Amino acid sequence: MVPADEGGGLMRTDLLTEPVDGLDEALAAVDAFDGALASGLLRPQPDRAAGLLGLADAVAGTPLAAKAAEAAEKAVAGAAGEDHFVALAAARTALLGAVHDALGARAEEATGRPRGERSTQGDGPREAAQEVNVLVAARSWLSDLARCGWQGMDHEVVAGAAPVVSALLPEPGLRRLAALLDGFAAELAASCPGASLQQVPERRWADLWARAMLLTVPGAAEMPETATVSGRLLPLGVDVHEHPTAVQAQIHAVLEPADGSAARLVRASVSAPKPDTVVGAGLWQLLRPHLSLLEALGEGRAMELTDMPVTAEGDLLWSDGHARQGEPADPFATARVALPTATEAPTAPLDRHPARLAVPVFVEGYAAQLDEGGLTLTLAGQALHVDADRIPTASPLTPEAVAKSGACIGLLRWDAGRFTLQPLAVESTVRKKTVALHAGAWAGGTTDKAGVKGEKAATDAVKVLRERAGRLLRK
Amino acid sequence: MGDGALSGWERSSTARVIAPARPRKLAKVPFVELADGRLQGVVSSGSDIGRVYVSSVTAGEFAYACSTNNNRPCGGARGSYCNHIAAMVKEAVLQYGAERVARYLKCDLADAEPDAASLTRAMLATRPPAGDSKAAATVFSRFLRHLAYLEFDPATAPLPEMQWFPPTRAVA
Ligand SMILES: [Zn+2]
């Protein structure tokens, strides 16, 4: 571990730009498969065969080898069935899982934090779950998509998602697949017909397709409670996710267990389906009543947890009954003092993917630069790109504020070939005083003018929709 | 496409494909969407709070249709766009931005500044035909489905897939 007093922050940014063994080969196989999927698997052109067979070759040394090889051969012949599509999705997921592990190990070295337990292997999907009709329907839609490819899709095939999503949404246990398919289908619908697309987000759509495919396997989406935790929860910051009809806020925090065991990194999440016209500050409004932690975050407080359920991946399954308000706790103090020794939970086997990497980090003493090339923080001569686009708009934190800051709590991520930093909060010095700005400052409510205006607009929008629903929905 | 070096956007798991809707007042037009090859929406009647109009314009041809939720044709939509359709176009431009609406409808604005007025003008200049109102039932049920999103309870189990949907500061 790098001692905290060495200056320049704790992070070994130099490690983040060094090549990772095997990464290029794995991603080349993924890209070639994604190209084949883009042009459709109904009757693949001969030049796509290599992409399909290459994916199977890339997992040749794994338990998936035989199934992947058979699926690839069938796909090349234009004869792949639904089970073959699932096998291809599994092979692609396994490959990106390996990429995830290599990048995760690198991020771990860079942060210098102690390594958490890393074995959830063998926890794969459970057999017991019943084949649910709606999962069959979802798989059938995803198979139709694979046959068309992004270049062959039209409104008709994309519209097939709507009844599936409608059937999934009311089932709390199927929310993961519902939220995924809903967001995915909205993007596809906005991009139809595929034949006229000039550019296709091949990696992204193949990711979404493959994940959805695996979630149609009964039991795959289960994230069971494995323990309960008690102790002091110190929030670091909030990460927001949204698409037109869903939103999620995920709070990253350090848990200091009451039993005196080592501090650990945990997350608390709250999500909701939403109408596409509820945006901005309205998102906080929707989520706020269900996670008291959002308010604690806004007020800069810790919370005391008693027997809060938690998954093996470090996700708290929050219910307000297991939490009460704690003492004031400055996230920057948490980042400086508690974060460096907090251990990270392992990622569930199916969830291993580079896009899932979100490693809490603290950096300071950098030189920030904002120009046409984007925003970078330079630490010990190494530039780290800042993904400023991830800062939610309903927040006092802005890219400009990051550019003027001296310390930053963020999430280390990896996308499109490089590590990036997603800012969650920054500290800067204004007239010799230290001022902090948090992405989640408005999560619990705000008196900020723009925030108040946004909340009012959202309240009005929801009011109109509820009135319309009351009058028209139950007829 | 697909071969050779892919761009950063093509190789990004979190490439932003659509910008979030912009906030707008919903009182008059509670619902608009670009779907099924149409701009379609629901417009509240100014005189009867229990009545709504279902309006649509098709992409490419700009064929229009407007009827009530009880399937009565709109009196204003004879020979040209009615006020409901004009209001729907205006609100769609607020929600999605004029460029996205024009792109979706395949409407060539030539050199005109993209806004609701230029979009409507460009479509009307092609003397659009009256379309059939068969889609009205679908649009109305999509609106009801949309309203139902407020009825689902928030949940605190994590949704790992939402990692693929980061926010964007880009505006529509
Ligand atoms: Zn009308």
CSV table of C-alpha atoms in Angstrom, one decimal, chain A residues 52-407:
chain,number,residue,atom,x,y,z
A,52,LEU,CA,-18.6,-16.2,-34.8
A,53,LEU,CA,-16.0,-19.0,-34.7
A,54,GLY,CA,-13.4,-16.7,-33.1
A,55,LEU,CA,-15.6,-16.2,-30.1
A,56,ALA,CA,-15.9,-19.9,-29.6
A,57,ASP,CA,-12.1,-20.3,-30.0
A,58,ALA,CA,-11.6,-17.6,-27.4
A,59,VAL,CA,-13.4,-19.6,-24.7
A,60,ALA,CA,-12.0,-22.9,-25.9
A,61,GLY,CA,-10.2,-23.5,-22.6
A,62,THR,CA,-13.3,-23.0,-20.4
A,63,PRO,CA,-16.3,-25.2,-19.5
A,64,LEU,CA,-18.3,-23.3,-22.1
A,65,ALA,CA,-16.1,-24.6,-25.0
A,66,ALA,CA,-18.3,-27.4,-26.4
A,67,LYS,CA,-21.5,-25.4,-26.3
A,68,ALA,CA,-19.9,-22.3,-27.7
A,69,ALA,CA,-18.4,-24.2,-30.5
A,70,GLU,CA,-21.6,-25.9,-31.5
A,71,ALA,CA,-23.5,-22.6,-31.3
A,72,ALA,CA,-20.9,-20.8,-33.4
A,73,GLU,CA,-21.1,-23.5,-36.1
A,74,LYS,CA,-24.9,-23.4,-36.1
A,75,ALA,CA,-24.8,-19.6,-36.3
A,76,VAL,CA,-22.4,-19.7,-39.3
A,77,ALA,CA,-24.8,-21.9,-41.1
A,78,GLY,CA,-27.7,-19.6,-40.3
A,79,ALA,CA,-29.3,-22.4,-38.3
A,80,ALA,CA,-28.8,-21.1,-34.7
A,81,GLY,CA,-31.8,-21.6,-32.3
A,82,GLU,CA,-32.5,-19.8,-29.1
A,83,ASP,CA,-30.3,-22.1,-27.0
A,84,HIS,CA,-27.4,-21.4,-29.4
A,85,PHE,CA,-28.0,-17.6,-29.0
A,86,VAL,CA,-27.9,-18.1,-25.2
A,87,ALA,CA,-24.6,-20.0,-25.6
A,88,LEU,CA,-23.1,-17.3,-27.7
A,89,ALA,CA,-24.2,-14.6,-25.2
A,90,ALA,CA,-22.6,-16.7,-22.4
A,91,ALA,CA,-19.3,-17.0,-24.3
A,92,ARG,CA,-19.1,-13.3,-24.9
A,93,THR,CA,-20.0,-12.6,-21.3
A,94,ALA,CA,-17.2,-15.0,-20.1
A,95,LEU,CA,-14.7,-13.3,-22.3
A,96,LEU,CA,-15.6,-9.9,-20.9
A,97,GLY,CA,-15.6,-11.4,-17.4
A,98,ALA,CA,-12.0,-12.2,-17.9
A,99,VAL,CA,-11.4,-8.7,-19.1
A,100,HIS,CA,-13.2,-7.4,-16.0
A,101,ASP,CA,-11.0,-9.4,-13.7
A,102,ALA,CA,-7.8,-8.2,-15.4
A,103,LEU,CA,-8.9,-4.6,-15.2
A,104,GLY,CA,-10.2,-5.0,-11.7
A,105,ALA,CA,-6.8,-6.4,-10.5
A,106,ARG,CA,-5.1,-3.4,-12.2
A,107,ALA,CA,-7.4,-0.9,-10.5
A,108,GLU,CA,-6.8,-2.7,-7.2
A,109,GLU,CA,-3.0,-2.3,-7.6
A,110,ALA,CA,-3.5,1.4,-8.5
A,111,THR,CA,-5.6,2.1,-5.4
A,112,GLY,CA,-3.4,0.0,-3.1
A,113,ARG,CA,-6.3,-1.1,-1.1
A,114,PRO,CA,-6.4,-4.5,0.6
A,115,ARG,CA,-7.9,-7.3,-1.4
A,116,GLY,CA,-11.3,-8.5,-0.3
A,117,GLU,CA,-12.4,-12.1,-0.5
A,118,ARG,CA,-12.7,-13.1,-4.2
A,119,SER,CA,-14.7,-16.2,-4.4
A,120,THR,CA,-18.3,-16.3,-5.4
A,121,GLN,CA,-17.5,-18.9,-8.1
A,122,GLY,CA,-19.9,-21.8,-8.3
A,123,ASP,CA,-22.8,-19.5,-7.3
A,124,GLY,CA,-24.2,-19.6,-10.8
A,125,PRO,CA,-27.9,-19.5,-11.7
A,126,ARG,CA,-29.9,-21.9,-9.6
A,127,GLU,CA,-31.8,-24.8,-11.2
A,128,ALA,CA,-34.9,-24.7,-9.0
A,129,ALA,CA,-36.4,-21.6,-10.5
A,130,GLN,CA,-39.3,-22.3,-12.8
A,131,GLU,CA,-39.2,-21.4,-16.5
A,132,VAL,CA,-41.4,-18.3,-16.5
A,133,ASN,CA,-43.4,-17.6,-19.6
A,134,VAL,CA,-42.4,-14.0,-19.8
A,135,LEU,CA,-38.7,-15.1,-19.8
A,136,VAL,CA,-39.4,-17.3,-22.7
A,137,ALA,CA,-41.1,-14.4,-24.5
A,138,ALA,CA,-38.1,-12.2,-23.8
A,139,ARG,CA,-35.7,-14.7,-25.1
A,140,SER,CA,-37.8,-15.1,-28.3
A,141,TRP,CA,-37.7,-11.3,-28.9
A,142,LEU,CA,-33.9,-11.2,-28.3
A,143,SER,CA,-33.5,-14.1,-30.8
A,144,ASP,CA,-35.6,-12.2,-33.4
A,145,LEU,CA,-33.3,-9.2,-32.8
A,146,ALA,CA,-30.2,-11.4,-33.3
A,147,ARG,CA,-31.5,-12.7,-36.6
A,148,CYS,CA,-32.2,-9.2,-37.9
A,149,GLY,CA,-29.0,-7.6,-36.5
A,150,TRP,CA,-28.8,-3.9,-35.8
A,151,GLN,CA,-28.6,-3.3,-39.5
A,152,GLY,CA,-31.7,-5.2,-40.4
A,153,MET,CA,-34.0,-4.2,-37.5
A,154,ASP,CA,-37.2,-2.2,-38.2
A,155,HIS,CA,-40.0,-0.8,-36.1
A,156,GLU,CA,-41.9,-4.0,-36.2
A,157,VAL,CA,-39.3,-6.2,-34.7
A,158,VAL,CA,-38.4,-3.6,-32.0
A,159,ALA,CA,-42.1,-3.1,-31.1
A,160,GLY,CA,-42.0,-6.8,-30.0
A,161,ALA,CA,-40.3,-5.7,-26.8
A,162,ALA,CA,-43.3,-3.7,-25.5
A,163,PRO,CA,-45.6,-6.6,-24.4
A,164,VAL,CA,-42.6,-8.3,-22.8
A,165,VAL,CA,-41.6,-5.3,-20.8
A,166,SER,CA,-45.2,-4.7,-19.7
A,167,ALA,CA,-45.4,-8.3,-18.4
A,168,LEU,CA,-42.0,-8.0,-16.6
A,169,LEU,CA,-42.5,-4.7,-14.9
A,170,PRO,CA,-45.1,-5.7,-12.3
A,171,GLU,CA,-42.8,-8.6,-11.1
A,172,PRO,CA,-40.4,-7.3,-8.5
A,173,GLY,CA,-38.1,-10.2,-9.1
A,174,LEU,CA,-37.8,-9.4,-12.8
A,175,ARG,CA,-37.1,-5.7,-12.5
A,176,ARG,CA,-33.5,-6.2,-13.7
A,177,LEU,CA,-34.5,-7.6,-17.0
A,178,ALA,CA,-37.5,-5.2,-17.3
A,179,ALA,CA,-35.3,-2.1,-16.8
A,180,LEU,CA,-32.7,-3.4,-19.2
A,181,LEU,CA,-35.1,-4.3,-22.0
A,182,ASP,CA,-37.0,-1.1,-21.6
A,183,GLY,CA,-34.0,1.1,-22.0
A,184,PHE,CA,-32.5,-1.1,-24.7
A,185,ALA,CA,-35.7,-1.1,-26.8
A,186,ALA,CA,-36.1,2.7,-26.5
A,187,GLU,CA,-32.6,3.1,-28.1
A,188,LEU,CA,-33.4,0.7,-30.8
A,189,ALA,CA,-36.7,2.3,-31.6
A,190,ALA,CA,-35.1,5.7,-31.8
A,191,SER,CA,-32.5,4.2,-34.2
A,192,CYS,CA,-34.9,2.5,-36.6
A,193,PRO,CA,-34.7,1.5,-39.4
A,194,GLY,CA,-31.3,0.0,-38.8
A,195,ALA,CA,-30.4,0.1,-42.5
A,196,SER,CA,-30.2,3.8,-42.5
A,197,LEU,CA,-27.8,4.0,-39.4
A,198,GLN,CA,-24.5,5.6,-40.3
A,199,GLN,CA,-22.8,4.4,-37.1
A,200,VAL,CA,-23.8,1.6,-34.7
A,201,PRO,CA,-22.9,1.4,-31.0
A,202,GLU,CA,-21.8,-2.2,-31.6
A,203,ARG,CA,-20.1,-2.9,-28.2
A,204,ARG,CA,-23.0,-1.4,-26.3
A,205,TRP,CA,-25.9,-3.0,-28.0
A,206,ALA,CA,-24.1,-6.4,-28.0
A,207,ASP,CA,-23.5,-5.9,-24.3
A,208,LEU,CA,-27.2,-5.2,-23.6
A,209,TRP,CA,-28.3,-8.0,-25.9
A,210,ALA,CA,-26.0,-10.6,-24.2
A,211,ARG,CA,-26.9,-9.5,-20.7
A,212,ALA,CA,-30.6,-9.6,-21.4
A,213,MET,CA,-30.2,-13.0,-23.0
A,214,LEU,CA,-28.5,-14.4,-19.9
A,215,LEU,CA,-31.1,-12.8,-17.6
A,216,THR,CA,-33.7,-14.9,-19.4
A,217,VAL,CA,-32.2,-18.0,-17.8
A,218,PRO,CA,-34.4,-18.6,-14.8
A,219,GLY,CA,-32.7,-17.7,-11.6
A,220,ALA,CA,-29.9,-15.7,-13.2
A,221,ALA,CA,-31.1,-12.4,-11.9
A,222,GLU,CA,-31.3,-13.5,-8.3
A,223,MET,CA,-29.1,-11.6,-5.8
A,224,PRO,CA,-29.9,-13.3,-2.5
A,225,GLU,CA,-29.3,-11.8,0.9
A,226,THR,CA,-26.4,-13.6,2.4
A,227,ALA,CA,-25.9,-11.8,5.7
A,228,THR,CA,-26.9,-8.8,7.7
A,229,VAL,CA,-24.6,-6.0,8.9
A,230,SER,CA,-24.6,-3.6,11.7
A,231,GLY,CA,-22.4,-0.6,12.2
A,232,ARG,CA,-21.6,2.9,11.1
A,233,LEU,CA,-22.2,3.8,7.4
A,234,LEU,CA,-20.2,6.6,6.0
A,235,PRO,CA,-21.4,7.8,2.6
A,236,LEU,CA,-18.8,8.8,0.0
A,237,GLY,CA,-21.1,9.9,-2.8
A,238,VAL,CA,-23.9,8.9,-5.2
A,239,ASP,CA,-23.8,7.5,-8.7
A,240,VAL,CA,-27.0,8.1,-10.8
A,241,HIS,CA,-28.2,5.9,-13.7
A,242,GLU,CA,-31.1,6.8,-15.9
A,243,HIS,CA,-32.8,6.0,-19.2
A,244,PRO,CA,-36.1,7.4,-20.4
A,245,THR,CA,-38.2,5.1,-18.2
A,246,ALA,CA,-36.0,4.1,-15.3
A,247,VAL,CA,-33.7,5.7,-12.8
A,248,GLN,CA,-31.3,4.3,-10.1
A,249,ALA,CA,-29.3,6.1,-7.5
A,250,GLN,CA,-26.4,4.1,-6.0
A,251,ILE,CA,-24.7,5.4,-2.9
A,252,HIS,CA,-21.1,4.2,-2.3
A,253,ALA,CA,-20.1,4.1,1.3
A,254,VAL,CA,-17.7,2.7,3.8
A,255,LEU,CA,-19.2,0.5,6.5
A,256,GLU,CA,-17.4,0.3,9.8
A,257,PRO,CA,-18.9,-2.9,11.3
A,258,ALA,CA,-20.0,-2.8,14.9
A,259,ASP,CA,-18.1,-6.0,15.7
A,260,GLY,CA,-14.9,-4.2,15.1
A,261,SER,CA,-14.0,-6.2,11.9
A,262,ALA,CA,-12.3,-4.5,9.0
A,263,ALA,CA,-14.1,-1.6,7.3
A,264,ARG,CA,-15.7,-2.6,3.9
A,265,LEU,CA,-17.0,-0.9,0.8
A,266,VAL,CA,-20.8,-1.2,0.3
A,267,ARG,CA,-23.5,0.2,-1.9
A,268,ALA,CA,-27.1,1.1,-1.2
A,269,SER,CA,-29.4,1.4,-4.2
A,270,VAL,CA,-32.9,2.7,-5.0
A,271,SER,CA,-34.5,2.5,-8.4
A,272,ALA,CA,-37.8,3.2,-9.9
A,273,PRO,CA,-39.6,2.9,-13.3
A,274,LYS,CA,-40.6,6.4,-14.4
A,275,PRO,CA,-42.4,8.2,-17.2
A,276,ASP,CA,-39.9,9.7,-19.7
A,277,THR,CA,-41.1,13.2,-18.9
A,278,VAL,CA,-40.0,13.0,-15.3
A,279,VAL,CA,-36.3,14.1,-15.4
A,280,GLY,CA,-33.7,16.2,-13.6
A,281,ALA,CA,-34.5,17.1,-10.0
A,282,GLY,CA,-37.7,15.0,-10.4
A,283,LEU,CA,-35.6,11.9,-10.2
A,284,TRP,CA,-34.5,12.7,-6.6
A,285,GLN,CA,-38.1,13.3,-5.8
A,286,LEU,CA,-39.1,9.9,-7.0
A,287,LEU,CA,-36.4,8.1,-5.1
A,288,ARG,CA,-36.1,10.1,-1.9
A,289,PRO,CA,-39.0,8.6,0.1
A,290,HIS,CA,-37.6,5.1,-0.2
A,291,LEU,CA,-34.0,5.6,0.9
A,292,SER,CA,-33.4,7.7,4.0
A,293,LEU,CA,-29.7,7.5,3.1
A,294,LEU,CA,-30.2,10.0,0.3
A,295,GLU,CA,-31.2,12.6,2.9
A,296,ALA,CA,-28.3,11.7,5.1
A,297,LEU,CA,-26.0,12.1,2.1
A,298,GLY,CA,-27.4,15.6,1.3
A,299,GLU,CA,-27.0,16.6,5.0
A,300,GLY,CA,-23.5,15.1,5.3
A,301,ARG,CA,-24.4,12.6,7.9
A,302,ALA,CA,-23.5,9.0,8.7
A,303,MET,CA,-26.2,6.4,9.4
A,304,GLU,CA,-26.2,3.7,12.0
A,305,LEU,CA,-27.3,0.3,10.6
A,306,THR,CA,-28.7,-2.5,12.6
A,307,ASP,CA,-29.1,-5.9,10.9
A,308,MET,CA,-29.3,-4.5,7.4
A,309,PRO,CA,-29.5,-7.3,4.8
A,310,VAL,CA,-26.6,-7.4,2.4
A,311,THR,CA,-25.6,-9.5,-0.6
A,312,ALA,CA,-22.3,-11.2,-1.2
A,313,GLU,CA,-21.5,-8.4,-3.6
A,314,GLY,CA,-21.7,-5.8,-0.9
A,315,ASP,CA,-25.1,-4.4,-1.9
A,316,LEU,CA,-27.2,-3.4,1.0
A,317,LEU,CA,-30.8,-4.4,0.5
A,318,TRP,CA,-32.0,-1.2,2.2
A,319,SER,CA,-35.0,-0.8,4.3
A,320,ASP,CA,-35.3,2.3,6.5
A,321,GLY,CA,-36.3,0.2,9.5
A,322,HIS,CA,-32.7,-1.0,9.8
A,323,ALA,CA,-31.2,2.4,9.7
A,324,ARG,CA,-31.2,5.5,11.9
A,325,GLN,CA,-29.6,8.9,11.6
A,326,GLY,CA,-26.0,9.2,12.7
A,327,GLU,CA,-23.5,11.9,13.5
A,328,PRO,CA,-22.3,14.4,10.9
A,329,ALA,CA,-19.7,12.8,8.6
A,330,ASP,CA,-17.7,14.6,6.0
A,331,PRO,CA,-17.3,12.4,2.9
A,332,PHE,CA,-13.9,13.9,2.4
A,333,ALA,CA,-12.8,12.8,5.8
A,334,THR,CA,-14.2,9.3,5.0
A,335,ALA,CA,-12.3,9.3,1.7
A,336,ARG,CA,-9.0,10.4,3.4
A,337,VAL,CA,-9.2,8.2,6.5
A,338,ALA,CA,-11.5,5.2,6.1
A,339,LEU,CA,-11.4,4.5,2.3
A,340,PRO,CA,-7.7,3.6,2.1
A,341,THR,CA,-8.2,0.5,4.3
A,342,ALA,CA,-11.7,-0.5,3.3
A,343,THR,CA,-12.1,-3.9,1.5
A,344,GLU,CA,-14.1,-4.4,-1.6
A,345,ALA,CA,-16.6,-7.2,-2.1
A,346,PRO,CA,-16.3,-9.6,-5.0
A,347,THR,CA,-18.5,-9.2,-8.1
A,348,ALA,CA,-21.0,-11.9,-8.9
A,349,PRO,CA,-19.8,-14.2,-11.7
A,350,LEU,CA,-22.5,-13.1,-14.2
A,351,ASP,CA,-21.9,-9.4,-13.4
A,352,ARG,CA,-18.2,-9.4,-14.3
A,353,HIS,CA,-18.0,-6.9,-17.1
A,354,PRO,CA,-15.7,-3.8,-17.5
A,355,ALA,CA,-18.8,-1.6,-17.5
A,356,ARG,CA,-19.5,-2.8,-14.0
A,357,LEU,CA,-16.2,-1.5,-12.6
A,358,ALA,CA,-16.9,1.4,-10.3
A,359,VAL,CA,-14.1,1.6,-7.8
A,360,PRO,CA,-14.3,4.4,-5.2
A,361,VAL,CA,-11.1,6.4,-5.2
A,362,PHE,CA,-9.8,9.6,-3.7
A,363,VAL,CA,-7.3,11.8,-5.5
A,364,GLU,CA,-5.8,15.2,-4.7
A,365,GLY,CA,-2.8,17.4,-5.6
A,366,TYR,CA,-3.5,17.0,-9.3
A,367,ALA,CA,-3.5,19.6,-12.1
A,368,ALA,CA,-6.9,19.8,-13.8
A,369,GLN,CA,-7.3,20.8,-17.4
A,370,LEU,CA,-10.5,21.4,-19.3
A,371,ASP,CA,-10.4,21.9,-23.1
A,372,GLU,CA,-11.9,20.6,-26.3
A,373,GLY,CA,-10.3,17.2,-25.7
A,374,GLY,CA,-12.3,17.0,-22.5
A,375,LEU,CA,-11.4,17.2,-18.8
A,376,THR,CA,-8.2,15.5,-17.4
A,377,LEU,CA,-6.6,15.4,-14.0
A,378,THR,CA,-2.8,15.0,-14.2
A,379,LEU,CA,-1.3,13.1,-11.2
A,380,ALA,CA,2.4,12.4,-11.0
A,381,GLY,CA,2.8,13.2,-14.7
A,382,GLN,CA,-0.1,10.8,-15.7
A,383,ALA,CA,-3.3,12.2,-17.2
A,384,LEU,CA,-6.5,10.6,-16.1
A,385,HIS,CA,-9.5,11.3,-18.2
A,386,VAL,CA,-12.6,12.6,-16.3
A,387,ASP,CA,-16.0,11.3,-17.5
A,388,ALA,CA,-17.7,14.6,-16.7
A,389,ASP,CA,-20.8,13.6,-18.7
A,390,ARG,CA,-21.8,11.3,-15.8
A,391,ILE,CA,-22.3,14.2,-13.4
A,392,PRO,CA,-26.1,14.4,-13.1
A,393,THR,CA,-27.6,17.7,-14.2
A,394,ALA,CA,-29.7,18.1,-11.0
A,395,SER,CA,-26.6,18.8,-8.9
A,396,PRO,CA,-24.4,21.7,-8.0
A,397,LEU,CA,-21.3,19.8,-9.2
A,398,THR,CA,-20.3,20.7,-12.8
A,399,PRO,CA,-17.3,19.9,-15.1
A,400,GLU,CA,-16.1,23.5,-14.5
A,401,ALA,CA,-16.1,23.0,-10.8
A,402,VAL,CA,-14.0,19.8,-11.2
A,403,ALA,CA,-11.6,21.7,-13.4
A,404,LYS,CA,-11.0,24.2,-10.5
A,405,SER,CA,-10.8,21.6,-7.7
A,406,GLY,CA,-7.9,20.4,-5.6
A,407,ALA,CA,-9.4,17.1,-4.3
